[in-house]
Amino acid sequence: MIEYRVDLRSDTVTKPSAAMRRAMAEADVGDDWFGTDPTVNRLQERAAEAVGKEAALYVPTGTMANQIGLRLHFRGTGHFVVAERSSHVASTEVTSSAVLSGIAFKTVAGDPRGRMEPADVAAALEDDALYGVDVADLVSVENTHGHSGGTVLSVEDLRAIRKVADEARVPIHLDGARIFNAAAAAGLDVTEWTREVDTMMFCVSKGLGAPVGSLVCGPADLMAEARRLKFLFGGGWRQAGILAAAGLVALEVGPGRLHEDHERARRLAEGVAEVVPGGIDPETVETNMVYVDTEPVGMTPLQAIGRLEDEGVGATLVSGKVRMVTHVDIADADVDAAIAAWRAIVAG
Ligand SMILES: Cc1ncc(COP(=O)(O)O)c(C=O)c1O
């Protein structure tokens, strides 16, 4: 097994903090299948409150959360969900939706920041009046947009999409896996975005630092159906309060410190930009993700990732670039070490 000195592969690699481990050890638990795990129930209440929705449902993964969210609005096999081409639901999860729910995607090509032009969304939603075959049930948006660099979908841009969705009488689901990163970067409350969507999900297991779990949030009646879907998808996870206890700590302390991850990501980008000229514009780093094009230094992304690994630095290949993600377990010294590793691999 590879031991990374500095693990920047994702913000999912974090280890539970001492406070989380304590909370987990002391967690009051029950059986979540019966809805009687008090710690799960508390996390769900806290999550709903934090995002300004009536109810929330704690599930094992972000993928399950999205799959429940999409299915909730889905009216018929073979119908479309409209989403940005490289969004997580339309790329990584595309086969999950096909297998679990028979969902097909009508994708819209976003700009380099993953932003969909409202007119393109409107065109994708347009009735197939001539043939009456294409039916779109839902628009799915992602914030932050992972494959486009952890970019922030502005409230104004979301409102513009809301407008065209309303005109087509189609609801919106938000993949807010990292919505708290967006909020921290924009200096706004998450409810600025969540009030514009019908359902949403966020992960406590990413930037917020919990070991496991995501929350699907929305109106109480839809969340009752979401609970049925959670069991349908195999997510009845019994004494999950052990995990929810860490989620509660993450939700309490996580959002307030995300700006530190963003500052470190920016500094990492500045350091790498000096070593890999033209490989990254630090100005494009909006949250905790740093994407580096290695072509200027004559390396493929995989070669760079392999050499970084030899230096003890973990990175991944996403969207044809080397992706590094800062998180709660990355300190200033780790950023220095990662920049030094880039210097070493470029020097050869
Ligand atoms: C934007 C986005 N949505 C959803 C997911 C799925 O989360 P999980 O890995 O917990 O299934 C991810 C995972 O990286 C993600 O980046």
CSV table of C-alpha atoms and ligand atoms in Angstrom, one decimal:
chain,number,residue,atom,x,y,z
A,1,MET,CA,0.0,0.0,0.0
A,2,ILE,CA,1.3,3.5,-0.9
A,3,GLU,CA,1.9,5.7,2.1
A,4,TYR,CA,1.4,9.4,1.1
A,5,ARG,CA,3.2,12.0,3.1
A,6,VAL,CA,0.9,14.5,1.6
A,7,ASP,CA,-2.4,13.1,0.3
A,8,LEU,CA,-4.0,15.5,-2.1
A,9,ARG,CA,-6.0,12.9,-4.1
A,10,SER,CA,-9.3,14.2,-2.7
A,11,ASP,CA,-11.0,15.8,0.2
A,12,THR,CA,-12.5,12.4,0.9
A,13,VAL,CA,-9.3,11.0,2.3
A,14,THR,CA,-9.5,12.8,5.7
A,15,LYS,CA,-9.3,10.9,8.9
A,16,PRO,CA,-11.8,11.6,11.7
A,17,SER,CA,-10.7,14.2,14.2
A,18,ALA,CA,-10.3,13.4,17.9
A,19,ALA,CA,-13.6,15.2,18.5
A,20,MET,CA,-15.3,13.0,15.9
A,21,ARG,CA,-13.8,9.8,17.3
A,22,ARG,CA,-15.0,10.8,20.8
A,23,ALA,CA,-18.5,11.6,19.5
A,24,MET,CA,-18.5,8.2,17.6
A,25,ALA,CA,-17.5,6.3,20.7
A,26,GLU,CA,-20.1,7.9,22.8
A,27,ALA,CA,-22.9,8.0,20.2
A,28,ASP,CA,-26.4,7.0,21.3
A,29,VAL,CA,-27.6,4.6,18.5
A,30,GLY,CA,-30.7,2.8,17.4
A,31,ASP,CA,-31.8,1.1,14.2
A,32,ASP,CA,-32.0,3.6,11.4
A,33,TRP,CA,-34.2,1.2,9.3
A,34,PHE,CA,-36.9,1.8,11.9
A,35,GLY,CA,-36.1,5.5,12.0
A,36,THR,CA,-35.2,5.2,15.7
A,37,ASP,CA,-31.5,6.0,15.7
A,38,PRO,CA,-31.4,9.3,17.7
A,39,THR,CA,-28.0,10.4,16.4
A,40,VAL,CA,-29.0,9.9,12.8
A,41,ASN,CA,-32.2,11.8,13.5
A,42,ARG,CA,-30.3,14.6,15.1
A,43,LEU,CA,-28.0,14.9,12.1
A,44,GLN,CA,-31.0,14.9,9.7
A,45,GLU,CA,-32.6,17.7,11.7
A,46,ARG,CA,-29.4,19.7,11.9
A,47,ALA,CA,-28.8,19.2,8.1
A,48,ALA,CA,-32.3,20.3,7.2
A,49,GLU,CA,-31.9,23.4,9.3
A,50,ALA,CA,-28.5,24.2,7.9
A,51,VAL,CA,-29.7,24.2,4.3
A,52,GLY,CA,-33.2,25.6,5.0
A,53,LYS,CA,-35.2,22.6,3.8
A,54,GLU,CA,-38.1,20.8,5.7
A,55,ALA,CA,-36.4,17.5,6.0
A,56,ALA,CA,-33.1,15.6,5.3
A,57,LEU,CA,-32.2,11.9,5.0
A,58,TYR,CA,-28.7,10.5,5.9
A,59,VAL,CA,-27.4,8.0,3.4
A,60,PRO,CA,-24.0,6.3,3.0
A,61,THR,CA,-22.6,8.0,-0.2
A,62,GLY,CA,-23.0,11.1,-2.3
A,63,THR,CA,-23.8,8.8,-5.2
A,64,MET,CA,-26.7,7.3,-3.4
A,65,ALA,CA,-27.9,10.8,-2.4
A,66,ASN,CA,-27.9,11.9,-6.0
A,67,GLN,CA,-29.5,8.8,-7.2
A,68,ILE,CA,-32.3,9.2,-4.7
A,69,GLY,CA,-32.6,12.9,-5.6
A,70,LEU,CA,-32.8,12.2,-9.4
A,71,ARG,CA,-35.3,9.3,-9.0
A,72,LEU,CA,-37.6,11.4,-6.8
A,73,HIS,CA,-38.4,13.7,-9.7
A,74,PHE,CA,-38.3,11.0,-12.4
A,75,ARG,CA,-41.6,10.2,-14.0
A,76,GLY,CA,-40.8,7.5,-16.5
A,77,THR,CA,-38.1,5.1,-17.8
A,78,GLY,CA,-36.3,6.6,-20.8
A,79,HIS,CA,-37.1,10.2,-19.7
A,80,PHE,CA,-34.2,12.7,-19.6
A,81,VAL,CA,-32.4,14.6,-16.9
A,82,VAL,CA,-30.8,17.7,-18.2
A,83,ALA,CA,-27.3,18.3,-16.7
A,84,GLU,CA,-23.9,19.8,-17.6
A,85,ARG,CA,-21.9,17.3,-19.7
A,86,SER,CA,-19.0,16.8,-17.2
A,87,SER,CA,-21.1,17.0,-14.0
A,88,HIS,CA,-20.8,14.1,-11.6
A,89,VAL,CA,-24.3,12.8,-12.3
A,90,ALA,CA,-23.9,12.9,-16.0
A,91,SER,CA,-20.4,11.4,-16.1
A,92,THR,CA,-19.3,9.3,-13.1
A,93,GLU,CA,-22.8,8.3,-12.1
A,94,VAL,CA,-24.3,7.9,-15.6
A,95,THR,CA,-24.4,4.1,-15.4
A,96,SER,CA,-25.8,4.2,-11.9
A,97,SER,CA,-28.8,6.2,-13.0
A,98,ALA,CA,-29.3,4.0,-16.1
A,99,VAL,CA,-29.2,0.8,-14.0
A,100,LEU,CA,-31.1,2.0,-10.9
A,101,SER,CA,-33.8,4.1,-12.5
A,102,GLY,CA,-33.6,3.9,-16.3
A,103,ILE,CA,-32.6,7.6,-16.5
A,104,ALA,CA,-31.0,9.0,-19.7
A,105,PHE,CA,-29.2,12.3,-19.7
A,106,LYS,CA,-29.6,15.2,-22.1
A,107,THR,CA,-26.3,17.0,-21.5
A,108,VAL,CA,-25.5,20.6,-22.0
A,109,ALA,CA,-21.8,21.6,-22.7
A,110,GLY,CA,-20.8,24.1,-20.0
A,111,ASP,CA,-18.1,26.8,-20.3
A,112,PRO,CA,-14.7,26.1,-18.9
A,113,ARG,CA,-16.0,26.8,-15.4
A,114,GLY,CA,-18.9,24.3,-15.9
A,115,ARG,CA,-21.5,27.0,-16.2
A,116,MET,CA,-24.5,26.1,-18.4
A,117,GLU,CA,-25.9,28.9,-20.6
A,118,PRO,CA,-29.6,29.2,-19.5
A,119,ALA,CA,-30.6,29.3,-23.2
A,120,ASP,CA,-28.9,25.9,-23.7
A,121,VAL,CA,-30.8,24.5,-20.7
A,122,ALA,CA,-34.1,26.0,-22.1
A,123,ALA,CA,-33.3,24.3,-25.5
A,124,ALA,CA,-32.7,21.0,-23.8
A,125,LEU,CA,-35.9,21.3,-21.9
A,126,GLU,CA,-38.0,22.3,-24.9
A,127,ASP,CA,-40.9,20.0,-25.7
A,128,ASP,CA,-40.2,17.6,-28.6
A,129,ALA,CA,-43.4,19.0,-30.1
A,130,LEU,CA,-42.8,17.4,-33.6
A,131,TYR,CA,-42.4,13.8,-32.5
A,132,GLY,CA,-43.5,13.9,-28.9
A,133,VAL,CA,-40.8,11.5,-27.9
A,134,ASP,CA,-38.3,13.4,-25.8
A,135,VAL,CA,-39.4,14.1,-22.2
A,136,ALA,CA,-37.2,15.9,-19.7
A,137,ASP,CA,-38.2,15.5,-16.0
A,138,LEU,CA,-35.5,17.4,-14.2
A,139,VAL,CA,-32.6,19.8,-14.4
A,140,SER,CA,-29.6,18.8,-12.2
A,141,VAL,CA,-26.9,21.4,-11.3
A,142,GLU,CA,-23.6,21.0,-9.5
A,143,ASN,CA,-22.0,23.4,-7.0
A,144,THR,CA,-19.1,23.5,-6.7
A,145,HIS,CA,-18.5,22.0,-10.1
A,146,GLY,CA,-15.8,19.3,-9.5
A,147,HIS,CA,-14.6,18.4,-13.0
A,148,SER,CA,-14.3,22.1,-13.9
A,149,GLY,CA,-11.9,22.9,-11.1
A,150,GLY,CA,-14.1,23.2,-8.0
A,151,THR,CA,-15.8,26.3,-9.5
A,152,VAL,CA,-18.6,28.2,-7.9
A,153,LEU,CA,-22.0,28.4,-9.6
A,154,SER,CA,-23.2,31.9,-8.7
A,155,VAL,CA,-26.6,32.5,-7.1
A,156,GLU,CA,-27.4,34.7,-10.1
A,157,ASP,CA,-26.5,32.0,-12.6
A,158,LEU,CA,-28.6,29.5,-10.6
A,159,ARG,CA,-31.6,31.9,-10.6
A,160,ALA,CA,-31.3,32.2,-14.4
A,161,ILE,CA,-31.5,28.4,-14.7
A,162,ARG,CA,-34.4,28.3,-12.2
A,163,LYS,CA,-36.2,30.7,-14.5
A,164,VAL,CA,-36.0,28.5,-17.6
A,165,ALA,CA,-36.8,25.4,-15.5
A,166,ASP,CA,-39.9,27.2,-14.1
A,167,GLU,CA,-41.0,28.1,-17.6
A,168,ALA,CA,-40.7,24.4,-18.6
A,169,ARG,CA,-42.4,23.4,-15.3
A,170,VAL,CA,-39.4,21.2,-14.4
A,171,PRO,CA,-37.9,20.9,-10.9
A,172,ILE,CA,-34.2,21.3,-10.1
A,173,HIS,CA,-31.9,19.0,-8.1
A,174,LEU,CA,-28.7,20.4,-6.7
A,175,ASP,CA,-25.6,18.1,-6.4
A,176,GLY,CA,-24.2,20.2,-3.6
A,177,ALA,CA,-21.5,17.7,-2.6
A,178,ARG,CA,-19.3,20.7,-1.9
A,179,ILE,CA,-22.0,23.4,-1.5
A,180,PHE,CA,-20.4,24.6,1.7
A,181,ASN,CA,-17.2,25.2,-0.2
A,182,ALA,CA,-19.2,27.4,-2.6
A,183,ALA,CA,-20.7,29.3,0.3
A,184,ALA,CA,-17.3,29.8,1.9
A,185,ALA,CA,-15.8,31.1,-1.3
A,186,ALA,CA,-18.7,33.4,-2.1
A,187,GLY,CA,-19.1,34.6,1.5
A,188,LEU,CA,-22.8,33.7,1.4
A,189,ASP,CA,-25.1,31.3,3.4
A,190,VAL,CA,-25.8,28.0,1.6
A,191,THR,CA,-29.5,28.9,1.7
A,192,GLU,CA,-28.9,31.5,-1.0
A,193,TRP,CA,-28.5,28.5,-3.4
A,194,THR,CA,-30.7,25.9,-1.7
A,195,ARG,CA,-33.8,28.0,-1.8
A,196,GLU,CA,-33.6,28.0,-5.6
A,197,VAL,CA,-33.8,24.2,-5.9
A,198,ASP,CA,-36.4,21.6,-5.1
A,199,THR,CA,-34.1,19.0,-3.7
A,200,MET,CA,-30.4,18.9,-3.0
A,201,MET,CA,-27.7,16.8,-1.5
A,202,PHE,CA,-24.5,17.6,0.3
A,203,CYS,CA,-21.7,15.4,1.6
A,204,VAL,CA,-20.3,15.5,5.1
A,205,SER,CA,-17.6,13.2,3.9
A,206,LYS,CA,-15.8,15.7,1.7
A,207,GLY,CA,-14.6,19.1,2.7
A,208,LEU,CA,-16.5,19.0,6.0
A,209,GLY,CA,-14.2,16.1,7.1
A,210,ALA,CA,-16.5,13.3,8.3
A,211,PRO,CA,-15.6,9.8,7.5
A,212,VAL,CA,-18.8,8.7,5.8
A,213,GLY,CA,-22.1,10.0,4.6
A,214,SER,CA,-24.3,12.5,2.7
A,215,LEU,CA,-27.7,14.1,3.2
A,216,VAL,CA,-30.5,14.4,0.7
A,217,CYS,CA,-32.7,17.4,1.6
A,218,GLY,CA,-36.0,18.7,0.5
A,219,PRO,CA,-39.8,19.0,1.3
A,220,ALA,CA,-41.0,16.5,3.9
A,221,ASP,CA,-43.3,14.6,1.6
A,222,LEU,CA,-40.5,14.0,-0.9
A,223,MET,CA,-38.1,13.0,1.9
A,224,ALA,CA,-40.6,10.3,3.0
A,225,GLU,CA,-40.4,8.9,-0.6
A,226,ALA,CA,-36.6,9.4,-0.4
A,227,ARG,CA,-36.6,7.1,2.6
A,228,ARG,CA,-38.3,4.4,0.6
A,229,LEU,CA,-35.8,4.8,-2.2
A,230,LYS,CA,-32.9,4.6,0.3
A,231,PHE,CA,-34.1,1.1,1.3
A,232,LEU,CA,-34.8,0.2,-2.3
A,233,PHE,CA,-31.1,1.0,-3.1
A,234,GLY,CA,-29.8,-1.0,-0.2
A,235,GLY,CA,-29.1,1.9,2.2
A,236,GLY,CA,-30.9,0.7,5.4
A,237,TRP,CA,-27.8,0.9,7.6
A,238,ARG,CA,-29.0,0.1,11.1
A,239,GLN,CA,-26.8,1.7,13.8
A,240,ALA,CA,-25.6,4.4,11.6
A,241,GLY,CA,-25.6,6.8,14.5
A,242,ILE,CA,-21.9,5.8,15.1
A,243,LEU,CA,-21.2,7.5,11.8
A,244,ALA,CA,-23.8,10.3,12.1
A,245,ALA,CA,-22.1,11.4,15.3
A,246,ALA,CA,-19.0,12.3,13.3
A,247,GLY,CA,-21.3,14.0,10.7
A,248,LEU,CA,-22.7,16.2,13.4
A,249,VAL,CA,-19.2,17.4,14.4
A,250,ALA,CA,-18.3,17.9,10.7
A,251,LEU,CA,-21.4,20.0,10.2
A,252,GLU,CA,-20.7,22.0,13.3
A,253,VAL,CA,-17.0,22.8,12.7
A,254,GLY,CA,-16.5,22.1,9.0
A,255,PRO,CA,-18.1,25.0,7.2
A,256,GLY,CA,-16.3,27.7,9.3
A,257,ARG,CA,-12.8,26.5,8.3
A,258,LEU,CA,-13.2,25.8,4.6
A,259,HIS,CA,-11.7,29.1,3.7
A,260,GLU,CA,-8.4,27.8,5.0
A,261,ASP,CA,-8.5,25.0,2.5
A,262,HIS,CA,-9.2,27.5,-0.3
A,263,GLU,CA,-6.3,29.7,0.8
A,264,ARG,CA,-3.9,26.7,0.8
A,265,ALA,CA,-5.2,25.6,-2.6
A,266,ARG,CA,-4.4,29.1,-4.0
A,267,ARG,CA,-0.9,29.0,-2.5
A,268,LEU,CA,-0.3,25.5,-3.9
A,269,ALA,CA,-1.4,26.8,-7.3
A,270,GLU,CA,0.9,29.8,-7.1
A,271,GLY,CA,3.8,27.5,-6.2
A,272,VAL,CA,3.1,25.0,-8.9
A,273,ALA,CA,2.6,27.8,-11.5
A,274,GLU,CA,6.2,28.9,-10.9
A,275,VAL,CA,7.5,25.4,-11.5
A,276,VAL,CA,5.1,24.5,-14.4
A,277,PRO,CA,4.8,27.8,-16.3
A,278,GLY,CA,1.5,27.8,-18.2
A,279,GLY,CA,0.3,24.7,-16.3
A,280,ILE,CA,-2.1,26.5,-14.1
A,281,ASP,CA,-3.5,30.0,-13.6
A,282,PRO,CA,-3.8,30.5,-9.9
A,283,GLU,CA,-6.6,32.9,-10.5
A,284,THR,CA,-8.8,30.0,-11.7
A,285,VAL,CA,-8.6,28.4,-8.3
A,286,GLU,CA,-11.9,29.3,-6.6
A,287,THR,CA,-12.1,26.7,-3.8
A,288,ASN,CA,-10.1,23.7,-2.7
A,289,MET,CA,-9.1,22.1,-6.1
A,290,VAL,CA,-6.0,22.7,-8.1
A,291,TYR,CA,-5.8,21.3,-11.7
A,292,VAL,CA,-2.5,21.3,-13.4
A,293,ASP,CA,-1.8,20.8,-17.1
A,294,THR,CA,1.5,19.0,-17.4
A,295,GLU,CA,2.0,19.4,-21.1
A,296,PRO,CA,4.3,22.5,-20.7
A,297,VAL,CA,6.8,20.4,-18.9
A,298,GLY,CA,6.6,17.5,-21.3
A,299,MET,CA,4.9,15.0,-19.1
A,300,THR,CA,1.6,13.2,-19.3
A,301,PRO,CA,-0.6,13.6,-16.3
A,302,LEU,CA,-0.1,10.0,-15.4
A,303,GLN,CA,3.6,10.3,-15.5
A,304,ALA,CA,3.5,13.4,-13.3
A,305,ILE,CA,1.1,11.5,-10.8
A,306,GLY,CA,3.5,8.6,-10.8
A,307,ARG,CA,6.5,10.8,-10.0
A,308,LEU,CA,4.6,12.8,-7.4
A,309,GLU,CA,3.8,9.4,-5.8
A,310,ASP,CA,7.5,8.6,-5.7
A,311,GLU,CA,7.9,11.9,-3.8
A,312,GLY,CA,5.1,10.8,-1.4
A,313,VAL,CA,2.5,13.2,-2.8
A,314,GLY,CA,-0.9,11.8,-3.8
A,315,ALA,CA,-2.7,13.4,-6.8
A,316,THR,CA,-5.3,12.0,-9.3
A,317,LEU,CA,-6.1,12.3,-13.0
A,318,VAL,CA,-9.4,14.2,-13.6
A,319,SER,CA,-10.4,15.9,-16.9
A,320,GLY,CA,-7.0,15.1,-18.5
A,321,LYS,CA,-5.1,17.1,-15.8
A,322,VAL,CA,-3.4,16.4,-12.5
A,323,ARG,CA,-5.9,17.2,-9.7
A,324,MET,CA,-4.9,18.1,-6.2
A,325,VAL,CA,-7.4,18.8,-3.5
A,326,THR,CA,-6.8,20.5,-0.1
A,327,HIS,CA,-8.7,19.5,3.0
A,328,VAL,CA,-8.7,19.5,6.8
A,329,ASP,CA,-5.6,17.2,7.1
A,330,ILE,CA,-3.5,19.4,4.8
A,331,ALA,CA,-1.4,22.0,6.7
A,332,ASP,CA,0.8,24.8,5.4
A,333,ALA,CA,3.9,22.6,5.6
A,334,ASP,CA,2.1,20.0,3.4
A,335,VAL,CA,1.6,22.7,0.7
A,336,ASP,CA,5.3,23.5,0.9
A,337,ALA,CA,6.2,19.8,0.6
A,338,ALA,CA,3.9,19.4,-2.4
A,339,ILE,CA,5.4,22.4,-4.2
A,340,ALA,CA,8.9,21.0,-3.4
A,341,ALA,CA,7.8,17.6,-4.9
A,342,TRP,CA,6.7,19.4,-8.1
A,343,ARG,CA,10.0,21.2,-8.3
A,344,ALA,CA,11.8,17.9,-7.9
A,345,ILE,CA,9.8,16.0,-10.6
A,346,VAL,CA,10.2,18.9,-13.1
A,347,ALA,CA,13.9,19.1,-12.4
A,348,GLY,CA,13.9,15.4,-13.3
B,1,LIG,C1,-19.7,16.6,-7.2
B,1,LIG,C2,-19.8,15.2,-6.7
B,1,LIG,N1,-21.0,14.7,-6.5
B,1,LIG,C3,-21.2,13.5,-6.0
B,1,LIG,C4,-20.1,12.7,-5.7
B,1,LIG,C5,-20.3,11.3,-5.1
B,1,LIG,O1,-20.0,11.1,-3.8
B,1,LIG,P1,-19.5,9.7,-3.2
B,1,LIG,O2,-18.1,9.5,-3.7
B,1,LIG,O3,-19.7,9.8,-1.7
B,1,LIG,O4,-20.5,8.7,-3.8
B,1,LIG,C6,-18.8,13.2,-5.8
B,1,LIG,C7,-17.7,12.4,-5.4
B,1,LIG,O5,-16.5,12.7,-5.6
B,1,LIG,C8,-18.7,14.5,-6.3
B,1,LIG,O6,-17.4,15.0,-6.5
